[in-house]
Amino acid sequence: MSLRIVVCVKYVPDATGDRHFAEDLTTDREAVDGLLSELDEYAVEQALQIADAADDAEVTVLTVGPEDAKDALRKALSMGADKAVHVEDDALHGTDVMGTSLVLAKAVEETGYDLVVCGMASTDGTMGVLPAILAERLGVPQVTLLSEVAVADGKVTGRRDGDAASEQLEASLPAVVSVTDQSGEARYPSFKGIMAAKKKKVESLDLSDLGIDEEQVGLAGAWTKVEEAAPRPPRTAGTIVTDEGEGAKQLAEYLAAQKFI
Amino acid sequence: MGEVLVYVDHVDGAVRKPTLELLTLARRIGEPVAVFLGPGAEGAAAALAEYGAVKVLAADAPEFAEYLVVPKVDALEQAAKAVEPVAVLVPSSAEGKEIAARLAVRLGSGIITDAVDLEAGAEGPVATQSVFAAAFTTKSRVSHGTPVITVKPNSAAPEAAPAAGTVEQLSVSFSEAATGTKVVSRSPRESTGRPELTEAAIVVSGGRGVNGAENFSIIENLADSLGAAVGASRAAVDAGWYPHTNQVGQTGKSVSPQLYVAAGISGAIQHRAGMQTSKTIVAVNKDPEAPIFDLVDYGVVGDLFEVVPALTEEIKARKG
Ligand SMILES: Cc1cc2nc3c(=O)[nH]c(=O)nc-3n(C[C@H](O)[C@H](O)[C@H](O)COP(=O)(O)OP(=O)(O)OC[C@H]3O[C@@H](n4cnc5c(N)ncnc54)[C@H](O)[C@@H]3O)c2cc1C
Ligand SMILES: Cc1cc2nc3c(=O)[nH]c(=O)nc-3n(C[C@H](O)[C@H](O)[C@H](O)COP(=O)(O)OP(=O)(O)OC[C@H]3O[C@@H](n4cnc5c(N)ncnc54)[C@H](O)[C@@H]3O)c2cc1C
């Protein structure tokens, strides 16, 4: 039987742009171009490798996001994913992680899955918790933050490099995994891949398709509330010296004056 | 005042510093009750009491080490049901965040991750977050359920405030999900004898400019002269010059020390995301245009192979 892999990818404002907040304190999506979160490219890559290693597999990429989030799906399709699901609904504006995970869980179930692959964290919210929440909601094992992953005989195994130890993990499918940027460089879409992606199917779903009430999501349905957002005051301009033999001494004097020595 | 659950991060019973910071912050919003999982609660209780834990709820079972994350969520959930806290605080480690997130789902609560400060508010605790690579500061609160908040290391200076710290056994019954992900084997990290990167008061980091694994001793020597932890940019890690566990930045560790020294690091946005909240920033870079100089309190334009060893000698001489 075919191995059904769903990859969750997020469409985010480019981290190298000048990101800021809109008036309602949600992420401003106008000023900065959006793209497929770079850390989710690693998820797509590992999903494609797992699919290649399996006899028969299908890779679906899934995103919850605004209309432009299709760009992220197109990129993942051009890398080699088979099809895409886009959950799009005006009521989703301002959804927090609890709402987003609810929608993703329903969409994953709707799509059908043996394995869900996520990135380690998004590059905008950067919470790094969505995969764990997804596993909790789906009631399947969580095998997260892997720098190595493999699937064989109905099991997923992988290495999790934690703070205090490196752990070898194992769980039965179905399961949710997340992979880090240590898992291996993501491939670039080939010209052929880009052309092929244009013909691949992108299914659009809204909240009613998933049986979710509008009250459960969006800014109003969020369980967290942003009260204030302010740009960090610019750091006061520092002292910069050019080393002409005295640089180390000058720096040592500075550090001593600041009581670090 | 209500009780605040504080999840204890420890290594074989030795309480890690971020937990003491959490106890300190917890006292602003209620009475801290520590939750200690694994062996060694009796030994840890003294430190927890010293920093204000009125109670220590302790549970030990092989499941905590043998399976990933979920057994700890079960324990914390049962502690929360017993205590009915006004908030749950968890250290912002990778594992801590996952535990907190699953707990929040079970409690029907919102979650805030990576707080850098916490204060009491009329409608519950208000968390400060540093977002978009530290370009913005936000204040947020959990508006539904028991607030679950994870807090970054170095967000507060631990302050002693002795309390009873009575150890009480927490009996935990594990859910079916608890044994879902087996930890087949574990190889602990070798200790370097240097401070933990995220907890250190001073961090000295090297980047691509260090130009080789063999040269990292220059960075280590400076770190040792200051009693600092060693960090590295992703470029240095990807080149195989230094372990990934030492990477500072978006996909590495996020640090917020009193002093951050960057040598041979350009200051890319993803690096800045992990160090921009440091109190004092110092850089050595041969390129006067390097973006890192926009952040520094003190910068030296120069060759790190000259400046860093000379600085190390200067520090050693001054320290006698
Ligand atoms: C600066 C900032 C701070 C925020 N802080 C909070 C907070 O404290 N609490 C809170 O509840 N919400 C918060 N949010 C909202 C939250 O980021 C979004 O709800 C988001 O969709 C989920 O969190 P994340 O992006 O941090 O995901 P992470 O947990 O970092 O994402 C991990 C992985 O989950 C998958 N994934 C995440 N989002 C999607 C998506 N929309 N579609 C498909 N796959 C996805 C990807 O595989 C990704 O790699 C914050 C948002 C921003 C911009
Ligand atoms: C999704 C994503 C996540 C990322 N996560 C991280 C992360 O967590 N951490 C991180 O660091 N990066 C991360 N990066 C990479 C980041 O974009 C930069 O590529 C990286 O930080 C560059 O490292 P560097 O500053 O050491 O190297 P470079 O940018 O090459 O800079 C080297 C610097 O050294 C200086 N130099 C060279 N020789 C000398 C000398 N002899 N003396 C003094 N100065 C010298 C040069 O002038 C230059 O400024 C990430 C990127 C992406 C896309």
XYZ file of C-alpha atoms and ligand atoms in Angstrom:
687
model
C 0.000 0.000 0.000
C 1.107 3.458 -0.784
C 2.846 5.505 1.915
C 0.905 8.734 2.311
C 3.144 11.607 3.378
C 1.804 15.053 4.222
C 4.327 17.882 4.521
C 3.227 21.000 6.424
C 4.772 24.126 4.964
C 4.332 27.722 6.008
C 4.295 30.837 3.860
C 6.209 33.569 5.696
C 7.483 37.109 5.137
C 11.096 37.065 3.956
C 13.314 37.214 7.049
C 15.841 39.429 5.283
C 13.135 42.044 4.645
C 12.024 44.753 7.038
C 9.336 42.766 8.859
C 6.798 44.493 11.049
C 3.285 44.387 12.441
C 0.028 45.614 10.915
C -2.313 47.895 12.846
C -4.225 44.979 14.362
C -0.879 43.638 15.647
C -0.853 40.698 13.246
C 2.075 40.078 10.906
C 2.180 42.676 8.152
C 2.139 40.806 4.867
C 2.109 43.817 2.549
C 5.523 45.388 2.967
C 7.710 42.317 2.682
C 7.628 39.570 0.057
C 6.487 36.173 1.196
C 8.079 32.821 0.535
C 8.172 29.188 1.591
C 9.740 29.204 5.068
C 13.330 28.142 4.382
C 13.250 25.663 7.239
C 10.299 23.889 5.630
C 12.406 23.178 2.543
C 14.225 20.670 4.722
C 10.895 19.022 5.516
C 10.018 18.776 1.825
C 13.464 17.350 1.095
C 13.242 14.626 3.738
C 9.698 13.756 2.658
C 10.887 13.336 -0.946
C 13.791 11.152 0.180
C 11.516 8.983 2.305
C 9.137 8.693 -0.652
C 12.000 7.707 -2.949
C 13.077 4.984 -0.545
C 9.536 3.584 -0.312
C 8.060 1.224 -2.921
C 5.129 3.446 -3.487
C 4.501 6.811 -1.896
C 2.606 10.018 -2.408
C 3.756 13.380 -1.064
C 1.134 16.051 -0.405
C 2.175 19.516 0.704
C -0.248 21.362 2.951
C -0.397 24.974 3.994
C -2.765 27.130 6.008
C -2.377 30.682 4.828
C -3.562 33.573 2.652
C -4.019 33.441 -1.097
C -0.354 34.139 -1.822
C 0.607 31.079 0.203
C 0.061 29.208 -3.087
C 3.587 30.373 -3.958
C 4.958 28.248 -1.137
C 2.982 25.249 -2.392
C 4.220 25.811 -5.963
C 7.797 25.840 -4.782
C 7.322 22.587 -2.881
C 5.603 21.054 -5.925
C 8.462 22.140 -8.150
C 10.873 20.426 -5.768
C 8.965 17.223 -6.466
C 5.904 16.895 -4.233
C 2.933 15.237 -5.958
C 0.014 17.425 -4.951
C -0.958 20.275 -2.692
C -3.705 21.288 -0.294
C -4.316 24.938 0.514
C -6.526 25.850 3.449
C -7.614 29.408 2.828
C -10.369 31.346 4.556
C -10.717 35.035 5.408
C -11.739 34.028 8.918
C -8.216 32.653 9.514
C -6.616 36.101 9.702
C -4.782 36.433 13.026
C -5.069 32.775 14.084
C -2.692 31.715 16.872
C -0.899 28.400 17.216
C -3.865 26.635 18.829
C -6.168 27.602 15.962
C -3.579 26.888 13.265
C -2.896 23.440 14.676
C -6.610 22.681 14.852
C -6.997 23.523 11.171
C -3.860 21.592 10.188
C -4.975 18.530 12.150
C -8.361 18.482 10.407
C -6.762 19.031 7.010
C -4.219 16.255 7.589
C -7.030 13.865 8.543
C -9.079 14.946 5.548
C -6.110 14.328 3.235
C -5.286 10.946 4.756
C -1.782 10.218 6.072
C 0.722 7.711 7.359
C 3.426 10.278 8.033
C 3.317 14.026 8.625
C 6.591 15.897 8.096
C 7.105 19.409 9.492
C 9.957 21.875 9.711
C 11.703 22.539 13.040
C 10.181 26.023 13.366
C 8.777 28.723 11.151
C 11.018 31.687 10.384
C 8.382 34.236 11.484
C 6.579 32.903 14.574
C 9.570 30.660 15.417
C 7.661 28.880 18.176
C 8.867 25.398 17.234
C 5.865 23.738 18.842
C 3.375 23.095 16.095
C 4.547 19.546 15.284
C 4.200 18.498 18.946
C 0.713 19.998 19.095
C -0.242 18.298 15.852
C 0.816 14.920 17.272
C -1.219 15.605 20.408
C -4.295 16.520 18.391
C -3.976 13.595 15.970
C -3.247 11.152 18.795
C -0.152 9.750 17.082
C 3.529 9.599 18.138
C 5.680 12.708 17.969
C 9.179 12.125 16.581
C 10.511 15.640 16.409
C 13.616 17.759 15.826
C 15.384 15.055 13.882
C 18.694 15.588 12.164
C 18.372 12.133 10.592
C 15.193 10.309 9.668
C 14.210 7.047 7.988
C 11.036 5.051 7.455
C 10.969 1.277 7.105
C 8.624 -1.580 8.030
C 5.905 0.704 9.315
C 8.300 2.455 11.682
C 9.951 5.841 11.707
C 13.376 6.178 13.288
C 15.616 9.154 13.715
C 18.245 11.007 15.672
C 17.333 13.928 17.900
C 20.295 16.051 18.947
C 19.152 17.634 22.172
C 20.797 19.941 24.656
C 22.084 17.314 27.008
C 22.185 14.226 24.810
C 21.782 12.839 21.346
C 18.880 10.389 21.239
C 17.900 7.650 18.840
C 14.100 7.559 18.545
C 11.611 5.062 17.191
C 7.840 5.049 16.699
C 5.205 3.225 14.698
C 3.343 4.888 11.854
C 1.220 6.897 11.632
C 3.378 9.597 13.223
C 4.324 13.272 13.092
C 7.984 14.120 12.562
C 9.863 17.393 12.332
C 13.317 17.770 10.832
C 16.055 20.307 11.505
C 18.327 22.164 9.120
C 20.953 19.542 9.972
C 18.962 16.872 8.134
C 20.536 17.606 4.751
C 20.520 20.357 2.143
C 17.252 20.833 0.292
C 17.298 20.339 -3.480
C 16.740 23.221 -5.885
C 13.740 22.903 -8.178
C 14.889 21.892 -11.654
C 13.494 23.535 -14.790
C 11.615 20.310 -15.459
C 10.310 20.366 -11.903
C 9.064 23.926 -12.275
C 7.255 23.088 -15.504
C 5.749 19.915 -14.044
C 4.541 21.784 -10.954
C 2.281 23.933 -13.106
C 0.209 20.878 -13.949
C 0.004 19.496 -10.426
C -3.202 19.713 -8.494
C -3.696 22.318 -5.750
C -6.845 21.591 -3.794
C -8.411 24.520 -1.940
C -10.313 23.959 1.264
C -12.075 26.422 3.525
C -13.190 26.122 7.120
C -16.599 24.706 6.279
C -14.959 21.933 4.228
C -13.110 20.971 7.407
C -16.096 21.346 9.710
C -14.465 24.111 11.750
C -16.466 27.041 13.157
C -15.188 30.525 12.447
C -15.306 31.291 16.186
C -12.582 28.701 16.804
C -9.988 30.588 14.742
C -8.885 34.065 13.706
C -7.979 36.983 15.890
C -11.236 36.749 17.836
C -10.916 33.018 18.417
C -7.276 33.199 19.499
C -6.335 32.048 23.004
C -3.490 34.520 23.142
C -3.657 38.269 22.785
C -0.909 40.609 21.644
C -1.367 43.824 23.644
C 1.536 45.834 22.284
C 4.204 45.612 19.615
C 6.965 48.169 19.403
C 10.166 48.353 17.375
C 13.162 47.699 19.550
C 14.886 50.994 20.253
C 17.991 51.179 18.059
C 21.147 50.288 19.937
C 23.145 53.374 20.742
C 25.980 53.666 18.272
C 29.053 51.958 19.645
C 32.700 52.883 19.588
C 34.577 51.434 16.645
C 38.340 51.469 16.503
C 40.674 50.267 13.790
C 43.442 48.025 14.981
C 46.854 49.499 14.386
C 48.567 47.346 16.939
C 46.623 48.748 19.905
C 43.199 47.206 19.154
C 43.459 44.419 21.700
C 44.615 46.777 24.428
C 41.820 49.245 23.668
C 39.254 46.459 23.744
C 40.657 45.140 27.026
C 40.361 48.614 28.517
C 36.744 48.808 27.409
C 35.983 45.395 28.895
C 37.712 46.351 32.150
C 35.751 49.606 32.339
C 32.555 47.573 31.899
C 33.741 45.271 34.729
C 33.983 42.176 32.532
C 37.620 41.716 33.478
C -2.238 34.677 45.796
C -2.617 31.638 43.551
C 0.015 29.039 42.879
C 2.253 28.989 39.828
C 3.558 25.672 38.529
C 7.218 25.779 37.581
C 8.628 22.890 35.563
C 12.114 22.037 36.807
C 14.851 21.549 34.231
C 17.664 19.527 35.729
C 20.569 17.322 34.755
C 20.677 14.219 36.957
C 19.140 16.130 39.839
C 21.263 19.279 39.467
C 18.798 22.136 38.937
C 19.719 24.265 35.946
C 19.926 28.023 36.308
C 16.922 28.864 34.062
C 14.679 27.094 36.584
C 15.897 29.436 39.339
C 15.125 32.356 37.027
C 11.637 30.940 36.501
C 11.066 30.639 40.249
C 12.115 34.283 40.590
C 9.698 35.379 37.842
C 6.923 33.123 39.184
C 6.944 35.035 42.468
C 5.741 38.123 40.606
C 2.495 36.384 39.772
C 1.945 33.907 42.598
C 3.461 31.249 44.845
C 5.841 28.944 42.994
C 5.176 25.198 43.158
C 7.985 23.250 41.495
C 7.349 20.074 39.503
C 10.379 17.789 39.531
C 10.387 14.699 37.309
C 13.015 11.972 37.439
C 15.420 10.883 40.167
C 16.956 13.293 42.683
C 14.041 15.423 43.933
C 15.135 15.272 47.586
C 18.571 16.590 46.687
C 17.205 19.311 44.430
C 14.584 20.499 46.890
C 17.007 22.690 48.858
C 17.906 24.794 45.820
C 14.260 25.023 44.756
C 13.231 26.086 48.277
C 15.988 28.690 48.424
C 14.580 30.368 45.322
C 11.021 30.379 46.569
C 9.332 27.038 45.874
C 6.675 26.594 48.553
C 6.239 22.983 47.465
C 8.038 20.501 45.262
C 5.801 17.980 43.511
C 8.038 15.047 42.677
C 7.548 11.995 40.496
C 10.008 9.417 39.295
C 9.369 6.660 36.794
C 11.431 4.975 34.080
C 9.012 6.298 31.452
C 10.408 9.834 31.788
C 13.719 8.735 30.311
C 12.545 5.892 28.094
C 9.947 7.760 26.051
C 9.900 11.170 24.407
C 8.085 14.190 25.890
C 4.613 12.707 26.524
C 5.237 11.080 29.969
C 6.327 14.500 31.212
C 3.189 16.063 29.738
C 1.089 13.471 31.600
C 2.818 14.355 34.882
C 2.517 18.091 34.398
C -1.123 17.762 33.383
C -1.894 15.818 36.551
C 0.022 18.343 38.654
C -1.970 21.144 37.029
C -5.260 19.369 37.709
C -4.277 18.906 41.376
C -2.955 22.424 41.972
C -5.227 24.488 39.692
C -2.456 27.023 39.195
C -2.822 30.598 37.950
C -0.086 29.889 35.393
C 2.388 27.224 34.294
C 5.966 28.276 33.533
C 8.385 26.074 31.601
C 11.980 26.799 30.552
C 12.251 27.531 26.799
C 14.433 24.599 25.832
C 13.458 22.635 22.722
C 11.959 19.915 24.913
C 10.443 22.383 27.383
C 8.540 24.107 24.596
C 7.151 20.814 23.294
C 6.052 19.736 26.777
C 4.408 23.112 27.377
C 2.624 23.071 24.027
C 1.039 19.651 24.502
C 0.098 20.568 28.047
C -1.648 23.692 26.761
C -3.727 21.600 24.330
C -4.801 19.329 27.160
C -5.649 22.185 29.501
C -7.537 24.012 26.752
C -5.153 26.929 27.180
C -3.319 29.348 24.975
C 0.471 29.284 25.004
C 3.173 31.913 24.735
C 6.685 30.760 23.933
C 10.104 32.359 24.420
C 9.104 35.102 26.847
C 12.003 37.315 27.904
C 10.135 38.946 30.774
C 6.992 38.407 32.770
C 4.876 40.636 34.964
C 1.535 40.481 36.720
C -1.361 42.132 34.877
C -5.014 42.869 35.559
C -6.056 40.062 33.228
C -3.285 37.616 34.064
C 0.461 37.455 33.480
C 1.851 39.631 30.690
C 4.770 38.173 28.750
C 7.333 40.173 26.816
C 8.622 38.542 23.624
C 11.448 39.626 21.402
C 10.370 38.865 17.825
C 11.389 39.215 14.165
C 15.044 38.616 15.034
C 14.755 40.994 17.989
C 13.624 43.908 15.799
C 10.348 44.131 17.747
C 9.272 43.713 21.341
C 5.736 42.535 22.030
C 3.667 42.195 25.154
C 1.116 39.406 25.099
C -1.042 37.377 27.390
C -2.923 34.135 27.301
C -6.596 35.001 27.047
C -8.100 31.517 27.394
C -7.493 28.852 30.030
C -4.554 28.577 32.434
C -1.699 30.590 30.933
C 1.143 28.333 29.787
C 4.289 30.349 29.183
C 7.812 29.267 28.266
C 10.612 31.594 29.317
C 14.056 31.969 27.747
C 17.226 31.560 29.823
C 18.795 34.769 31.185
C 15.416 36.534 31.323
C 15.826 37.419 34.982
C 18.566 37.357 37.585
C 17.791 34.564 40.065
C 16.983 36.025 43.488
C 16.899 33.896 46.597
C 13.675 34.046 48.658
C 13.660 31.050 50.962
C 10.387 29.135 51.239
C 9.368 25.754 52.646
C 10.002 23.640 49.538
C 8.277 20.628 51.063
C 8.605 17.602 48.813
C 5.316 15.871 48.031
C 5.002 12.805 45.853
C 2.964 13.269 42.723
C 1.464 10.024 41.547
C 1.282 9.884 37.789
C -0.761 7.530 35.656
C 0.540 7.447 32.134
C -1.655 7.915 29.083
C -1.705 5.508 26.186
C 0.245 8.065 24.148
C 3.057 8.113 26.721
C 4.867 5.143 25.224
C 4.405 6.221 21.592
C 7.952 7.326 20.900
C 10.702 5.184 22.338
C 14.133 6.552 23.173
C 16.137 3.598 21.892
C 19.492 4.952 22.981
C 20.960 8.106 24.391
C 24.514 9.414 24.227
C 25.042 12.266 26.663
C 27.096 15.204 25.476
C 30.626 15.320 26.711
C 31.127 18.147 29.137
C 33.618 20.766 27.987
C 34.011 22.202 31.472
C 32.796 25.539 30.088
C 29.521 27.186 31.092
C 26.333 26.123 29.300
C 25.937 28.303 26.191
C 22.396 29.530 26.902
C 23.107 30.178 30.583
C 26.542 31.793 30.341
C 27.138 35.392 31.438
C 29.700 35.775 28.649
C 29.731 34.116 25.219
C 32.640 34.266 22.767
C 31.714 33.156 19.236
C 33.714 32.484 16.122
C 32.546 32.524 12.521
C 33.805 31.853 9.022
C 36.646 34.267 9.661
C 38.192 31.741 12.069
C 39.015 29.769 8.952
C 39.454 26.209 10.197
C 38.714 23.849 13.085
C 42.318 24.028 14.231
C 42.008 27.797 14.716
C 39.043 27.568 17.061
C 41.491 27.212 19.954
C 42.011 30.980 19.568
C 38.323 31.484 20.354
C 38.394 28.905 23.164
C 41.399 30.535 24.793
C 39.703 33.920 24.851
C 36.551 32.284 26.228
C 38.521 30.573 28.976
C 40.265 33.787 29.965
C 36.807 35.315 30.521
C 35.131 32.199 31.953
C 32.856 32.261 28.933
C 30.961 29.751 26.807
C 31.981 29.227 23.175
C 29.572 29.859 20.322
C 29.836 29.576 16.550
C 28.042 30.884 13.478
C 26.302 28.480 11.145
C 29.006 29.021 8.565
C 31.587 27.727 11.040
C 29.345 24.822 12.059
C 28.462 23.861 8.488
C 32.155 23.848 7.648
C 32.591 21.255 10.393
C 34.865 23.459 12.501
C 32.714 23.424 15.626
C 29.803 21.276 16.916
C 26.257 22.193 16.029
C 25.340 22.291 19.728
C 27.369 25.496 19.911
C 25.631 27.244 17.036
C 24.147 30.621 17.899
C 21.219 31.907 15.874
C 17.810 31.125 14.524
C 18.463 27.433 14.047
C 20.916 27.145 16.895
C 20.844 28.470 20.425
C 19.404 31.762 21.373
C 21.645 33.523 23.884
C 21.212 36.644 25.926
C 24.405 37.041 27.970
C 25.814 40.113 29.684
C 28.597 40.159 27.082
C 28.682 38.686 23.567
C 31.934 38.695 21.630
C 31.717 37.966 17.873
C 34.969 37.236 16.060
C 34.987 36.764 12.292
C 31.178 36.861 12.136
C 29.443 39.129 9.618
C 26.169 39.501 11.541
C 23.551 37.966 9.215
C 19.925 38.345 10.307
C 19.708 34.651 11.268
C 22.756 34.999 13.505
C 21.418 38.194 15.039
C 18.151 36.422 15.846
C 20.082 34.401 18.404
C 22.208 37.088 20.062
C 20.734 40.527 19.523
C 19.258 40.757 23.017
C 22.726 40.418 24.601
C 23.411 43.293 26.998
C 26.809 44.279 25.630
C 28.035 43.302 22.167
C 31.634 43.390 21.013
C 32.989 42.401 17.603
C 36.299 41.854 15.907
C 36.051 41.837 12.122
C 38.420 42.875 9.382
C 35.635 44.344 7.261
C 34.571 47.799 8.527
C 31.310 47.378 6.554
C 30.291 44.137 8.289
C 26.685 44.457 9.539
C 27.721 43.200 12.981
C 29.221 46.659 13.590
C 25.673 48.106 13.520
C 24.989 46.233 16.749
C 28.165 46.629 18.696
C 28.899 48.615 21.799
C 32.565 48.264 20.981
C 34.075 47.086 17.728
C 37.584 46.498 16.526
C 38.240 46.568 12.795
C 41.135 44.217 12.468
C 42.466 40.726 11.902
C 41.112 38.344 14.516
C 44.340 36.320 14.363
C 46.130 39.399 15.724
C 43.496 40.926 17.965
C 41.992 37.876 19.680
C 45.227 36.252 20.958
C 46.546 39.653 22.057
C 43.286 40.324 23.874
C 43.514 36.955 25.618
C 47.028 37.790 26.815
C 45.939 41.243 27.925
C 43.044 39.770 29.935
C 45.247 37.142 31.536
C 47.786 39.809 32.461
C 45.104 42.019 33.991
C 43.596 39.122 35.912
C 47.064 38.311 37.186
C 6.371 37.048 15.939
C 5.255 36.095 16.191
C 5.077 35.561 17.478
C 4.036 34.674 17.750
N 3.866 34.207 19.021
C 2.821 33.363 19.276
C 2.608 32.866 20.608
O 3.357 33.140 21.557
N 1.526 32.049 20.803
C 0.690 31.689 19.791
O -0.265 30.935 20.034
N 0.882 32.137 18.526
C 1.925 32.964 18.248
N 2.110 33.415 16.961
C 1.233 32.905 15.884
C 1.821 31.607 15.304
O 3.120 31.871 14.835
C 1.004 31.068 14.153
O -0.257 30.718 14.604
C 1.672 29.906 13.427
O 0.910 29.424 12.373
C 2.125 28.718 14.277
O 3.269 28.991 14.945
P 4.739 29.042 14.287
O 4.695 29.714 12.998
O 5.574 29.676 15.330
O 5.022 27.526 14.054
P 6.236 26.582 14.485
O 5.804 25.772 15.624
O 7.507 27.338 14.605
O 6.238 25.741 13.142
C 6.799 24.461 13.031
C 6.337 23.822 11.770
O 4.915 23.720 11.741
C 4.460 23.831 10.387
N 3.575 24.992 10.257
C 3.502 26.095 11.052
N 2.563 26.939 10.609
C 2.017 26.379 9.509
C 1.000 26.781 8.594
N 0.341 27.931 8.737
N 0.715 25.949 7.557
C 1.358 24.776 7.411
N 2.321 24.354 8.247
C 2.661 25.138 9.282
C 5.682 23.954 9.525
O 6.089 22.663 9.134
C 6.692 24.551 10.491
O 8.023 24.313 10.129
C 3.164 34.293 16.701
C 3.361 34.816 15.406
C 4.401 35.697 15.147
C 4.588 36.217 13.762
C 16.939 29.366 7.450
C 18.327 29.824 7.833
C 18.733 29.654 9.146
C 20.003 30.095 9.556
N 20.382 29.933 10.868
C 21.565 30.447 11.273
C 21.978 30.347 12.651
O 21.275 29.763 13.493
N 23.159 30.895 12.994
C 23.975 31.528 12.106
O 25.040 31.990 12.510
N 23.643 31.591 10.814
C 22.471 31.058 10.374
N 22.157 31.129 9.044
C 23.204 31.549 8.089
C 23.395 33.031 7.973
O 22.520 33.526 6.980
C 24.850 33.354 7.580
O 25.151 32.671 6.385
C 25.891 32.966 8.630
O 25.519 33.502 9.878
C 27.247 33.490 8.221
O 28.236 33.118 9.156
P 29.529 34.025 9.361
O 29.143 35.360 9.819
O 30.451 33.229 10.224
O 30.160 34.016 7.897
P 30.300 35.189 6.843
O 29.013 35.861 6.590
O 31.037 34.619 5.692
O 31.207 36.226 7.596
C 32.540 36.008 7.939
C 33.068 37.316 8.487
O 34.369 37.112 8.975
C 35.150 38.239 8.645
N 36.550 37.793 8.616
C 37.133 36.944 7.744
N 38.415 36.753 8.064
C 38.671 37.496 9.156
C 39.819 37.721 9.959
N 40.981 37.117 9.713
N 39.720 38.558 11.001
C 38.527 39.186 11.289
N 37.419 39.013 10.554
C 37.495 38.161 9.508
C 34.615 38.716 7.332
O 34.905 40.100 7.141
C 33.119 38.436 7.469
O 32.440 39.571 7.977
C 20.881 30.689 8.624
C 20.471 30.848 7.304
C 19.204 30.436 6.901
C 18.790 30.631 5.478
